[in-house]
Amino acid sequence: MANKRLFQSLIGSLLQNNALPKANTYNTAGGKAYALSPKHALAQYAATGCLNGTFYASAEHQLEQILALTNTHQGFIPTEFIAQTAIYAREQGYMKDTPALLVAVLTTRQETEYLKAVFPRVIDNGKMLRTFVQIMRSGATGRKSLGSLPKKLILEWFASRTDEQIFTNSIGNAPSLADVIKMVHPKPETPSRRALYGYILGKPYNEDDLPEIVRNYEAFKRGDTEIVPNVPFQMLTSLPLSKSDWTTIASQASWQTLRMNINTFVRHGVLENAEAAKRIATRLQDANEIRRAKAFPYQLLAAYSNMTNADEIIERLERSGETAQNLSKRRTLIHENLTAIQDALELALETATENVPTLNGKTFVCVDVSGSMQSPVTGFRKGSTTKVRCIDVAGLIASSILRVNPNAEVIPFEQHVVKTRLHPHDTVMTNAQKLASINGGGTNCSAALKYLNERHAQGSLVLLVSDNESWMDNQSYRSSALMHEWRIFKTRNPEARLICLDLQPNATSQAAEREDILNIGGFSDDVFSVISDFAQGILNEDHWVGVIENVDL
């Protein structure tokens, strides 16, 4: 008799479109999986890939995959979609390296109108310009020279910016902005621009023609004035600065600079000034500033988690010989001001997750807490690896949805489901940290759905947040184990939808894309908009790829 398991009839009156597709590849961990389409794979790499090594994929592997997908001779992906992906990754995903790489790829395509449309939208600051030039000079995309059109676009970049913008964008090396200027030779149209280029290049210039911001900066460096110039934070940190200077720098800093350098300001005594601490706290929680900064929610969690505590500061002061009486006063003040900053960051996180949708019906959020989720979400970068892990981001997403949808149920899983109770009225920060504290083992993406099926759970939406590298459920099904469990879930919930949110650069999924299944990647708050549209059934049949194809060029 034929194998009963292989040829069992579909459970119940299962609809034809729920027949399980055969898994057609394996993921990096060795588990059965479904290959993403070329367009979908490029979108996944662009929205999650930072071209750094991850738990499963090296930086070199990510680069090879992107270049293979965009290879003209293979003809996988139209130039228009590459252009749309670059803009989506930069403007919606707030990514840096992969959008710059895609712009470099566009320089090799004959349809130059796409490069012209995309360049000013993606290469939108000095860091992006330097990254683009670095990629071009590396020869990674097949050419080491800029070429006439890229050079023209870079010249337009310089011409469209003020003297002050060029000066404040002149931070960084390899290449420096001076290197870029030497490569393209922008023509100075004004005396101030001529002097500025001479200043940046280390060539002779008329000091009187320098832009005011540069003259103020040089005067402060020489000690001719005590007024701290309003220049980027990095231009000042190597100078001998007083506590008053640091307080001024904090008051002038951008929102992102404040977020990233709280501990620096603490070390230099800024938070011992009650008024200064109040101003910092007010700015950190300012909704308009948060939106303008395009802050990732996980960046706020990182700032909160990395904050120096009052005891550490007092220990340093004790070693410096402070009197007991002074220490007591300073301890109280520092503790109060640090608490105010922490409260501000919690409120800021609530704002940064305001795009979280209200979802109809019962929602289950399945959070991967396995060992590989402990890896840094933006990969390993020598000397600057982020402390924020995939599990931190997954915890934030789940906690944010729970905050807005108190009837949702969060189900952490690794080899099996991990019983953890979260309270919807707790802050996003509190619940995210609770999930992030779980240290799991192997990855079993079907565990949460199997758990729901054992409970005969009723629901309308299942959101799976993972790195998608399931391998422990690599059973002898023709499909993936996740699809097997999803079929059973659908017999009870025929209108249900499944969303697989992948936080890492992969080219495979545990669920085959179809009408009731969405695969999406990324960790900006834009994913919430796509999740909301899919849950409401208003995405087109191409789902996430369709969202990118709607990007207006």
mmCIF file with all atom_site columns, C-alpha atoms in Angstrom, residues 17 84 106 116 130 148 161 197 201 212 262 303 307 311 323 360 402-403 436 440 493 507 549:
data_model
loop_
_atom_site.group_PDB
_atom_site.id
_atom_site.type_symbol
_atom_site.label_atom_id
_atom_site.label_alt_id
_atom_site.label_comp_id
_atom_site.label_asym_id
_atom_site.label_entity_id
_atom_site.label_seq_id
_atom_site.pdbx_PDB_ins_code
_atom_site.Cartn_x
_atom_site.Cartn_y
_atom_site.Cartn_z
_atom_site.occupancy
_atom_site.B_iso_or_equiv
_atom_site.pdbx_formal_charge
_atom_site.auth_seq_id
_atom_site.auth_comp_id
_atom_site.auth_asym_id
_atom_site.auth_atom_id
_atom_site.pdbx_PDB_model_num
ATOM 1  C CA . ASN A 1 17  ? -5.262 27.133 -3.128  1.00 0.00 ? 17  ASN A CA 1
ATOM 2  C CA . GLN A 1 84  ? 12.680 51.743 -7.462  1.00 0.00 ? 84  GLN A CA 1
ATOM 3  C CA . LEU A 1 106 ? 22.662 51.760 -12.317 1.00 0.00 ? 106 LEU A CA 1
ATOM 4  C CA . LYS A 1 116 ? 19.467 60.577 -13.288 1.00 0.00 ? 116 LYS A CA 1
ATOM 5  C CA . ARG A 1 130 ? 31.429 59.168 -0.142  1.00 0.00 ? 130 ARG A CA 1
ATOM 6  C CA . SER A 1 148 ? 30.999 61.142 -17.488 1.00 0.00 ? 148 SER A CA 1
ATOM 7  C CA . ARG A 1 161 ? 24.310 72.658 -1.839  1.00 0.00 ? 161 ARG A CA 1
ATOM 8  C CA . TYR A 1 197 ? 37.311 74.354 -1.661  1.00 0.00 ? 197 TYR A CA 1
ATOM 9  C CA . LEU A 1 201 ? 41.799 70.705 -0.043  1.00 0.00 ? 201 LEU A CA 1
ATOM 10 C CA . GLU A 1 212 ? 31.049 82.520 8.207   1.00 0.00 ? 212 GLU A CA 1
ATOM 11 C CA . ILE A 1 262 ? 24.045 60.730 25.836  1.00 0.00 ? 262 ILE A CA 1
ATOM 12 C CA . ALA A 1 303 ? 20.198 54.513 23.510  1.00 0.00 ? 303 ALA A CA 1
ATOM 13 C CA . MET A 1 307 ? 22.871 54.695 29.079  1.00 0.00 ? 307 MET A CA 1
ATOM 14 C CA . ASP A 1 311 ? 26.458 54.809 40.177  1.00 0.00 ? 311 ASP A CA 1
ATOM 15 C CA . THR A 1 323 ? 34.394 65.258 48.764  1.00 0.00 ? 323 THR A CA 1
ATOM 16 C CA . ASN A 1 360 ? -8.973 43.537 13.137  1.00 0.00 ? 360 ASN A CA 1
ATOM 17 C CA . LEU A 1 402 ? 0.726  44.408 21.512  1.00 0.00 ? 402 LEU A CA 1
ATOM 18 C CA . ARG A 1 403 ? 0.664  48.005 22.782  1.00 0.00 ? 403 ARG A CA 1
ATOM 19 C CA . ALA A 1 436 ? 15.116 40.193 24.406  1.00 0.00 ? 436 ALA A CA 1
ATOM 20 C CA . GLY A 1 440 ? 17.038 30.401 23.037  1.00 0.00 ? 440 GLY A CA 1
ATOM 21 C CA . ASN A 1 493 ? -9.506 29.878 9.911   1.00 0.00 ? 493 ASN A CA 1
ATOM 22 C CA . ALA A 1 507 ? 16.970 34.813 -0.495  1.00 0.00 ? 507 ALA A CA 1
ATOM 23 C CA . GLU A 1 549 ? 6.932  48.788 -8.075  1.00 0.00 ? 549 GLU A CA 1
#
